[in-house]
JSON list of C-alpha atoms in Angstrom, two decimals:
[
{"chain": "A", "resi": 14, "resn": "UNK", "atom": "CA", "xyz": [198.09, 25.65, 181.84]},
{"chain": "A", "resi": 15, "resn": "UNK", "atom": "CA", "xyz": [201.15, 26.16, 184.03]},
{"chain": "A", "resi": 16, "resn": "UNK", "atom": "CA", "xyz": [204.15, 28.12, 182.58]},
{"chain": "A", "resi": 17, "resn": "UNK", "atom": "CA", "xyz": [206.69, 25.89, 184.68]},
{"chain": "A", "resi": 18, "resn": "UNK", "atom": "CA", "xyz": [208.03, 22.43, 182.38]},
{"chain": "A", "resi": 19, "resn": "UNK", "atom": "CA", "xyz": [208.50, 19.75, 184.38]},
{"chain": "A", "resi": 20, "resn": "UNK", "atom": "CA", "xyz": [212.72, 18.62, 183.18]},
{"chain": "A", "resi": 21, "resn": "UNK", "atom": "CA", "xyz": [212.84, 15.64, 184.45]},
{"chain": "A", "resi": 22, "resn": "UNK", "atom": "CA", "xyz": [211.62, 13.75, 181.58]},
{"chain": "A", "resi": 23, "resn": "UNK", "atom": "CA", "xyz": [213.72, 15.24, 179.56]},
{"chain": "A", "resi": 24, "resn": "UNK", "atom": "CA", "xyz": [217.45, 13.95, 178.86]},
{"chain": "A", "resi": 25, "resn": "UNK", "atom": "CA", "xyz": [220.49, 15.92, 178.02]},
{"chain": "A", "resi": 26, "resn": "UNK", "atom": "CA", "xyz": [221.36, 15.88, 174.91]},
{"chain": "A", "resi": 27, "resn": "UNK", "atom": "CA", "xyz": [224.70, 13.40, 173.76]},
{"chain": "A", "resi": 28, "resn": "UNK", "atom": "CA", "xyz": [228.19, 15.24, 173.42]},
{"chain": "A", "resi": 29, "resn": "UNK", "atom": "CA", "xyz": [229.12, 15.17, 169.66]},
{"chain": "A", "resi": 30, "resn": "UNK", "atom": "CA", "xyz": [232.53, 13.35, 169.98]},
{"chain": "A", "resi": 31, "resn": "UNK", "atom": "CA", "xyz": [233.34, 14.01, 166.33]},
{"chain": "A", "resi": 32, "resn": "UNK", "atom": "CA", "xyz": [236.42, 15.92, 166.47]},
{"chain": "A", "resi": 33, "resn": "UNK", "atom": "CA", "xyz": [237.75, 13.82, 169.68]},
{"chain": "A", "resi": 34, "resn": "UNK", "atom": "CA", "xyz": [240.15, 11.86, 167.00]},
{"chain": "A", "resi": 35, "resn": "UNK", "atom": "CA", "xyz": [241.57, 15.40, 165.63]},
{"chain": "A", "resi": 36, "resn": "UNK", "atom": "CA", "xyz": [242.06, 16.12, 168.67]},
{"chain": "A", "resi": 37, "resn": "UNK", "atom": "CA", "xyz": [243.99, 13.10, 169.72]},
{"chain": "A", "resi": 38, "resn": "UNK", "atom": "CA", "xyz": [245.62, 13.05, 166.32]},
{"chain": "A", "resi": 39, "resn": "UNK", "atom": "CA", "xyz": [246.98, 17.07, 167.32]},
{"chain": "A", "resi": 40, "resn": "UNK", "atom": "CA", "xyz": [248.47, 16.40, 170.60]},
{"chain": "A", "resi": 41, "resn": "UNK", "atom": "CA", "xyz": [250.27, 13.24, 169.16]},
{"chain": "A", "resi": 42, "resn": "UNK", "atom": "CA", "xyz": [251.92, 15.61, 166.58]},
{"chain": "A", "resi": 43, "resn": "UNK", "atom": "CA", "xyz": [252.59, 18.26, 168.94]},
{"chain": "A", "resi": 44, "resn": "UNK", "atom": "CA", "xyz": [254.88, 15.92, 171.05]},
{"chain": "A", "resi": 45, "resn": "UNK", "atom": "CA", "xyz": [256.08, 14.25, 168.36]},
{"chain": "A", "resi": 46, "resn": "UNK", "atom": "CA", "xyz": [257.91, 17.76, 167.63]},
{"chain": "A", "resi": 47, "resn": "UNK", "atom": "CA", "xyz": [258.31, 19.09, 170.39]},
{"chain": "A", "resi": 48, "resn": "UNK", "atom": "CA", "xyz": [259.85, 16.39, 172.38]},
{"chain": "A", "resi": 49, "resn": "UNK", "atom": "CA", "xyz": [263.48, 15.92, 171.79]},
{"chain": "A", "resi": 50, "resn": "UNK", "atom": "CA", "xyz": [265.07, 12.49, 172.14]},
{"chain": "A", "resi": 51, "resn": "UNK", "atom": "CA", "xyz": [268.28, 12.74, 174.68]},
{"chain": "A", "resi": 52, "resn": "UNK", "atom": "CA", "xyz": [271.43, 11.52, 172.52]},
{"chain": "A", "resi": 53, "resn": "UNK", "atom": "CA", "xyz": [273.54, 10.03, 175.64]},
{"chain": "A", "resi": 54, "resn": "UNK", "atom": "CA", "xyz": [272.15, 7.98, 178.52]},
{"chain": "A", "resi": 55, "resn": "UNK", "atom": "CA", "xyz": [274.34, 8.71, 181.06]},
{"chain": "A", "resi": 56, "resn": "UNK", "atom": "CA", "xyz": [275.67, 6.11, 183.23]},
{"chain": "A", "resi": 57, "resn": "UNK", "atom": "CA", "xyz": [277.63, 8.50, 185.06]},
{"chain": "A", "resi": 58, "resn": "UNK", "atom": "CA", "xyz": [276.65, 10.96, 188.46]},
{"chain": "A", "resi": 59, "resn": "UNK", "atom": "CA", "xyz": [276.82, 14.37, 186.86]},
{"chain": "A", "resi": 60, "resn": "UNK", "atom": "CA", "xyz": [276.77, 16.65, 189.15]},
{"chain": "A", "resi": 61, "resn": "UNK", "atom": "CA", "xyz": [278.37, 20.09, 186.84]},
{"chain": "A", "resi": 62, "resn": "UNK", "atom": "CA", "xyz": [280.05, 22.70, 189.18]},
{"chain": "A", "resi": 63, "resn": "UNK", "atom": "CA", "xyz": [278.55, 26.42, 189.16]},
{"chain": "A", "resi": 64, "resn": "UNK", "atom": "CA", "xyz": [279.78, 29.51, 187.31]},
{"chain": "A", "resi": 65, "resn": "UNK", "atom": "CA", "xyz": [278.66, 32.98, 187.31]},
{"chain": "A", "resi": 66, "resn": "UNK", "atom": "CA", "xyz": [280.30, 33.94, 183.95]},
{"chain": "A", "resi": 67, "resn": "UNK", "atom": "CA", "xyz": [278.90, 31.37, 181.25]},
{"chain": "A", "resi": 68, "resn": "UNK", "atom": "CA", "xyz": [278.66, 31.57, 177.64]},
{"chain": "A", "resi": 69, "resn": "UNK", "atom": "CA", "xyz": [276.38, 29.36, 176.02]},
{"chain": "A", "resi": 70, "resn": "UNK", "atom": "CA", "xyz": [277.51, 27.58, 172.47]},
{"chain": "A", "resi": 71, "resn": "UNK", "atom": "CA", "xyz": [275.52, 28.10, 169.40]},
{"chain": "A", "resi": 72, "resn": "UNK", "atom": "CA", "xyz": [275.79, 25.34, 167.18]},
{"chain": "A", "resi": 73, "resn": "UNK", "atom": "CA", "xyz": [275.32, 21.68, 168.88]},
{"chain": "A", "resi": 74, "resn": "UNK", "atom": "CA", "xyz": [276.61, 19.83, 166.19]},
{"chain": "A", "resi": 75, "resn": "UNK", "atom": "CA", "xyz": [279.84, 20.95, 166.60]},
{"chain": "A", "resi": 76, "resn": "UNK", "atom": "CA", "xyz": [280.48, 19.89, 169.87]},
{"chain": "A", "resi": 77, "resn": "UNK", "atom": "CA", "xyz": [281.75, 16.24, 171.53]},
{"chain": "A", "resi": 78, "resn": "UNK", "atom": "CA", "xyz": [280.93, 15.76, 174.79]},
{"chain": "A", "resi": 79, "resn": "UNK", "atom": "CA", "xyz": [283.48, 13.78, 176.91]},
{"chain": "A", "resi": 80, "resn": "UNK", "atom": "CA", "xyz": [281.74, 12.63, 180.40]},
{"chain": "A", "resi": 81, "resn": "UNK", "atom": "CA", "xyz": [283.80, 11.98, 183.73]},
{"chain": "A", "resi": 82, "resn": "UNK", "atom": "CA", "xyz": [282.32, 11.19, 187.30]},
{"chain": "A", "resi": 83, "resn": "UNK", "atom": "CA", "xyz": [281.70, 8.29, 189.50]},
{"chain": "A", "resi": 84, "resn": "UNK", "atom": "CA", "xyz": [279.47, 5.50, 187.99]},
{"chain": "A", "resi": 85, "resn": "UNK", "atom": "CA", "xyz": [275.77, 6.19, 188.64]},
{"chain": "A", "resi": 86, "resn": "UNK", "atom": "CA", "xyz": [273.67, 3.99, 191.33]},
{"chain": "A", "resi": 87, "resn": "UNK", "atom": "CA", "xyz": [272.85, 1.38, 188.52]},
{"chain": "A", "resi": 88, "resn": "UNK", "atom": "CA", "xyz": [276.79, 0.42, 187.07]},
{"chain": "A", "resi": 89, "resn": "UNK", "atom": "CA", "xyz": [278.08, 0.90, 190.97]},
{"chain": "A", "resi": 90, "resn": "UNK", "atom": "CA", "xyz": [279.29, -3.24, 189.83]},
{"chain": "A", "resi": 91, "resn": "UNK", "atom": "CA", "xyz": [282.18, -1.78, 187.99]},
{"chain": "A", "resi": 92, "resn": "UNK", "atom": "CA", "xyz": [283.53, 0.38, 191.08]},
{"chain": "A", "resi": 93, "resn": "UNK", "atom": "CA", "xyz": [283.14, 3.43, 192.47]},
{"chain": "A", "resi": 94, "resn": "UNK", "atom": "CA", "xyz": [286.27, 5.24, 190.69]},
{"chain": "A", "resi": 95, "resn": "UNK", "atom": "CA", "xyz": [285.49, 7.98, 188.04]},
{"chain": "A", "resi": 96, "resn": "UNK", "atom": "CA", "xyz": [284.70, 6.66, 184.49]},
{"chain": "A", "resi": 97, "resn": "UNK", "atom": "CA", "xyz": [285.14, 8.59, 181.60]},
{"chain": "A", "resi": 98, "resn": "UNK", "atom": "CA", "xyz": [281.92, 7.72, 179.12]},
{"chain": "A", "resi": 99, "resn": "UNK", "atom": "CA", "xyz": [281.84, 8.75, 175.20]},
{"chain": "A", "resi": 100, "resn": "UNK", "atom": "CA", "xyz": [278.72, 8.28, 173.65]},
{"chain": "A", "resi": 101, "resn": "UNK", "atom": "CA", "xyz": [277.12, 5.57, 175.10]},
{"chain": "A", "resi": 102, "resn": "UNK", "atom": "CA", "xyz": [280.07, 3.62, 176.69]},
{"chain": "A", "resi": 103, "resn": "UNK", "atom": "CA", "xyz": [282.48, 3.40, 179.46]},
{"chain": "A", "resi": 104, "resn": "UNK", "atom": "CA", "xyz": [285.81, 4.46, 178.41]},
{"chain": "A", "resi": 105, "resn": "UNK", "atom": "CA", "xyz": [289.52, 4.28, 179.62]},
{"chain": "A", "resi": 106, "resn": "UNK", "atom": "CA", "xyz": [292.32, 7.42, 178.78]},
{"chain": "A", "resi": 107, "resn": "UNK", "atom": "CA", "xyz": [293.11, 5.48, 175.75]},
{"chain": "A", "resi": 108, "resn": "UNK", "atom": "CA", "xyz": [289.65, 5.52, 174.11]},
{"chain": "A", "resi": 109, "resn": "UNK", "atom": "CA", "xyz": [289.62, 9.38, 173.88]},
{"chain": "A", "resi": 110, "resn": "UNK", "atom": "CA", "xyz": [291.67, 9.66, 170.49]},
{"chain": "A", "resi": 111, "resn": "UNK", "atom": "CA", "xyz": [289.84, 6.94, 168.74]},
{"chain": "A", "resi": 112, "resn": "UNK", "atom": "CA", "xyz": [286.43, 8.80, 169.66]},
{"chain": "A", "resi": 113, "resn": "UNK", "atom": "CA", "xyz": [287.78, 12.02, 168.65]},
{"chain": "A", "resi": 114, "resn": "UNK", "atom": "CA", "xyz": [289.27, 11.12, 165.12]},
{"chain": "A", "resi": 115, "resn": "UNK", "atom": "CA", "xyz": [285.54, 9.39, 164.68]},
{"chain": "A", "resi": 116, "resn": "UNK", "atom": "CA", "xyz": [283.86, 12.62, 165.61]},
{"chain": "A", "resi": 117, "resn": "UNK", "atom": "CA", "xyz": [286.14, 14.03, 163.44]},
{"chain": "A", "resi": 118, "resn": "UNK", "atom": "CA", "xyz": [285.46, 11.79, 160.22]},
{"chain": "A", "resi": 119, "resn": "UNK", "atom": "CA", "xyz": [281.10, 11.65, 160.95]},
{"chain": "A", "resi": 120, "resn": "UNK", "atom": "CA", "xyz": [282.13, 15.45, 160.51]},
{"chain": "A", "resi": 121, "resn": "UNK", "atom": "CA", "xyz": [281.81, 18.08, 156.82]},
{"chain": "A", "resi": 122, "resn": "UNK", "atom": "CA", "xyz": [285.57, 19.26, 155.97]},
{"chain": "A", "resi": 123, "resn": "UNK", "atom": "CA", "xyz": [284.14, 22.67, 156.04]},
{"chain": "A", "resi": 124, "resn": "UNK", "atom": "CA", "xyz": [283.24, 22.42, 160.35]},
{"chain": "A", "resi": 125, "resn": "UNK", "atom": "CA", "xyz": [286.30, 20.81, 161.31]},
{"chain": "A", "resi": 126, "resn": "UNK", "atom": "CA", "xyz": [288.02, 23.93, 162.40]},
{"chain": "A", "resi": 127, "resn": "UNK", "atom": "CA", "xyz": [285.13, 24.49, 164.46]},
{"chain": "A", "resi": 128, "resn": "UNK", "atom": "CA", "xyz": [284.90, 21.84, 166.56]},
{"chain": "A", "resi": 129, "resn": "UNK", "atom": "CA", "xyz": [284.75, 22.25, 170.25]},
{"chain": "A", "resi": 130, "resn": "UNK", "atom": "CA", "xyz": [285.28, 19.04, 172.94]},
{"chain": "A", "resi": 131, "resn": "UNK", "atom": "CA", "xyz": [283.01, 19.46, 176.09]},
{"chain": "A", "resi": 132, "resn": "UNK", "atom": "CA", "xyz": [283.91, 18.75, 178.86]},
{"chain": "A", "resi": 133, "resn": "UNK", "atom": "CA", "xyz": [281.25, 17.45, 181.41]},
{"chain": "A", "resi": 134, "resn": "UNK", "atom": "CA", "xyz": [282.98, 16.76, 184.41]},
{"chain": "A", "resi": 135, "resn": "UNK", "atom": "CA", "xyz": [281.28, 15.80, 187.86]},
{"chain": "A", "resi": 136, "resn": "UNK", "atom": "CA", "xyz": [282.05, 18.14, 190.27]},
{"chain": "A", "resi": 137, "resn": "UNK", "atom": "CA", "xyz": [283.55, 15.82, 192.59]},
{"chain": "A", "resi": 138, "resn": "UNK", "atom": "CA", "xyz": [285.90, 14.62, 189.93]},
{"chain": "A", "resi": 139, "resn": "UNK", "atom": "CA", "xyz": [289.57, 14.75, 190.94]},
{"chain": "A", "resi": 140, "resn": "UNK", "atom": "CA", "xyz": [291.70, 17.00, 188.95]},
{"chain": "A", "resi": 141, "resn": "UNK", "atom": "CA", "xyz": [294.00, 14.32, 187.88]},
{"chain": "A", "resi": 142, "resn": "UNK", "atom": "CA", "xyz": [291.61, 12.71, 185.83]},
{"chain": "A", "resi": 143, "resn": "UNK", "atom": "CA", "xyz": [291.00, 15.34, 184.13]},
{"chain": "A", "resi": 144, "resn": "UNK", "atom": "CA", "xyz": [294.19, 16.48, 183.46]},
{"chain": "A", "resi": 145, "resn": "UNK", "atom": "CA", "xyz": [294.83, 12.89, 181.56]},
{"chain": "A", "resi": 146, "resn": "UNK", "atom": "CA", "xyz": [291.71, 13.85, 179.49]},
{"chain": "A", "resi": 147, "resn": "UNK", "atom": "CA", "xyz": [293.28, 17.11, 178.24]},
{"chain": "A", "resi": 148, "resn": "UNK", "atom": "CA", "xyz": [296.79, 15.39, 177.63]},
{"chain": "A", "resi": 149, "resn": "UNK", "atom": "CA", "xyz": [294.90, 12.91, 175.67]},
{"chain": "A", "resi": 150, "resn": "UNK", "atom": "CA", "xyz": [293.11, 15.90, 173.91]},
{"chain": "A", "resi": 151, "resn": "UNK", "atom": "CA", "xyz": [296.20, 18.11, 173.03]},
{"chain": "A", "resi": 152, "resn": "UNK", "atom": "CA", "xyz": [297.81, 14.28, 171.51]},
{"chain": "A", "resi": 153, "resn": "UNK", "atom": "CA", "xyz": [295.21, 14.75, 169.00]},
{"chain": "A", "resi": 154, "resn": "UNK", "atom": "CA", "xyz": [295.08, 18.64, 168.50]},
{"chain": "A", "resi": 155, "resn": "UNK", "atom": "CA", "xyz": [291.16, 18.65, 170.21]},
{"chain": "A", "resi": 156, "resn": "UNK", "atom": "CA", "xyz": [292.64, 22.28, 171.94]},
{"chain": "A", "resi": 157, "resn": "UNK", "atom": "CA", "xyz": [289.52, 24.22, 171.77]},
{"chain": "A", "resi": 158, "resn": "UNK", "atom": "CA", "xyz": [287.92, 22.64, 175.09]},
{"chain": "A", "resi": 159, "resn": "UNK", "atom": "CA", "xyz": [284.69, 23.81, 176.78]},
{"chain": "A", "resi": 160, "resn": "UNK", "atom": "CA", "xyz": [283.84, 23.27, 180.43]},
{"chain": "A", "resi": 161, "resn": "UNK", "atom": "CA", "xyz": [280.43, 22.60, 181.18]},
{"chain": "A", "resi": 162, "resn": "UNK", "atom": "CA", "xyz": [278.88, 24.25, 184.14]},
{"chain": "A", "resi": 163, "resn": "UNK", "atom": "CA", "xyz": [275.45, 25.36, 185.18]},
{"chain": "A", "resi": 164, "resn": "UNK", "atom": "CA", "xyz": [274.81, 29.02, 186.61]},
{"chain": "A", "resi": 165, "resn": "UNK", "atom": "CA", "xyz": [274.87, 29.86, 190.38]},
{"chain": "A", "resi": 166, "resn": "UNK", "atom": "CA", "xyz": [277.07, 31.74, 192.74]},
{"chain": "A", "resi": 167, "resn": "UNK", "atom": "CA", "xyz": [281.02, 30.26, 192.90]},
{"chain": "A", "resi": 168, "resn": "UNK", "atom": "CA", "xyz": [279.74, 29.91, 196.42]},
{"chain": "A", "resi": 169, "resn": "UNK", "atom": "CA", "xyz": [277.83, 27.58, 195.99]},
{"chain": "A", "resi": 170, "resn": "UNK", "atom": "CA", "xyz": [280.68, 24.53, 194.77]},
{"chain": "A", "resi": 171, "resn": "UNK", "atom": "CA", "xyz": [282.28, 25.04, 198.15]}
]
């Protein structure tokens, strides 16, 4: 009698695949949590300038973000100017008090004096533009104003 099997006969045994749908069903709830849906598409190139010095706001829901830059590759068919975009739209100067009093209104009483308007302005924005935004602003009393910027050297948005 030899003390060597011969394996080939034999077959390897089949991979329980019992807990492959718990499995599947875990990962479907883990990105179903973690992944956060974006609340603007923006049609807009937004390229922010640096800063060295940044704060970042606590509370998102208090903030209303007012876009400005050139429109993006896709909506070149309305011009190459800037564009200001609220929410989801293209918007001229005149728009801006109508969105704001509506931010203001979806809003409690009690976070109204805390409301901040955020600025997102392309880098390559001109200044005139955005000095219309903020006259438009102050018409409405929107004067606490945020200017969104990412972090780098000041260097760098020369």
């Amino acid at each position: 009698m030899s003390k060597f099997k011969n394996k080939k006969n034999e077959q390897l045994p089949e991979i329980s695949t019992a807990s492959l749908p718990d499995i599947v069903f875990m990962l479907l709830f883990f990105f179903m949590v973690a992944t956060v849906m974006r609340n603007n598409t923006l049609m807009i190139e937004n390229k922010l300038p640096v800063a060295d010095q940044i704060e970042k706001l606590d509370n998102k829901n208090l903030i209303m973000n007012v876009y400005a830059g050139k429109p993006s590759s896709r909506y070149r068919n309305i011009g190459s100017e800037a564009r200001i975009q609220l929410n989801d739209k293209f918007a001229d100067i005149e728009d801006i008090k109508a969105f704001i009093l509506a931010e203001r209104a979806s809003k409690t009483d009690a976070m109204l004096p805390f409301l901040i308007t955020s600025l997102k302005i392309d880098e390559h924005t001109k200044m005139g533009l955005v000095g219309d935004i903020k006259n438009e602003l102050r018409k409405v009393h929107a004067l606490k104003i945020n200017y969104a910027t990412k972090i780098g050297e000041m260097n760098d948005n020369f």
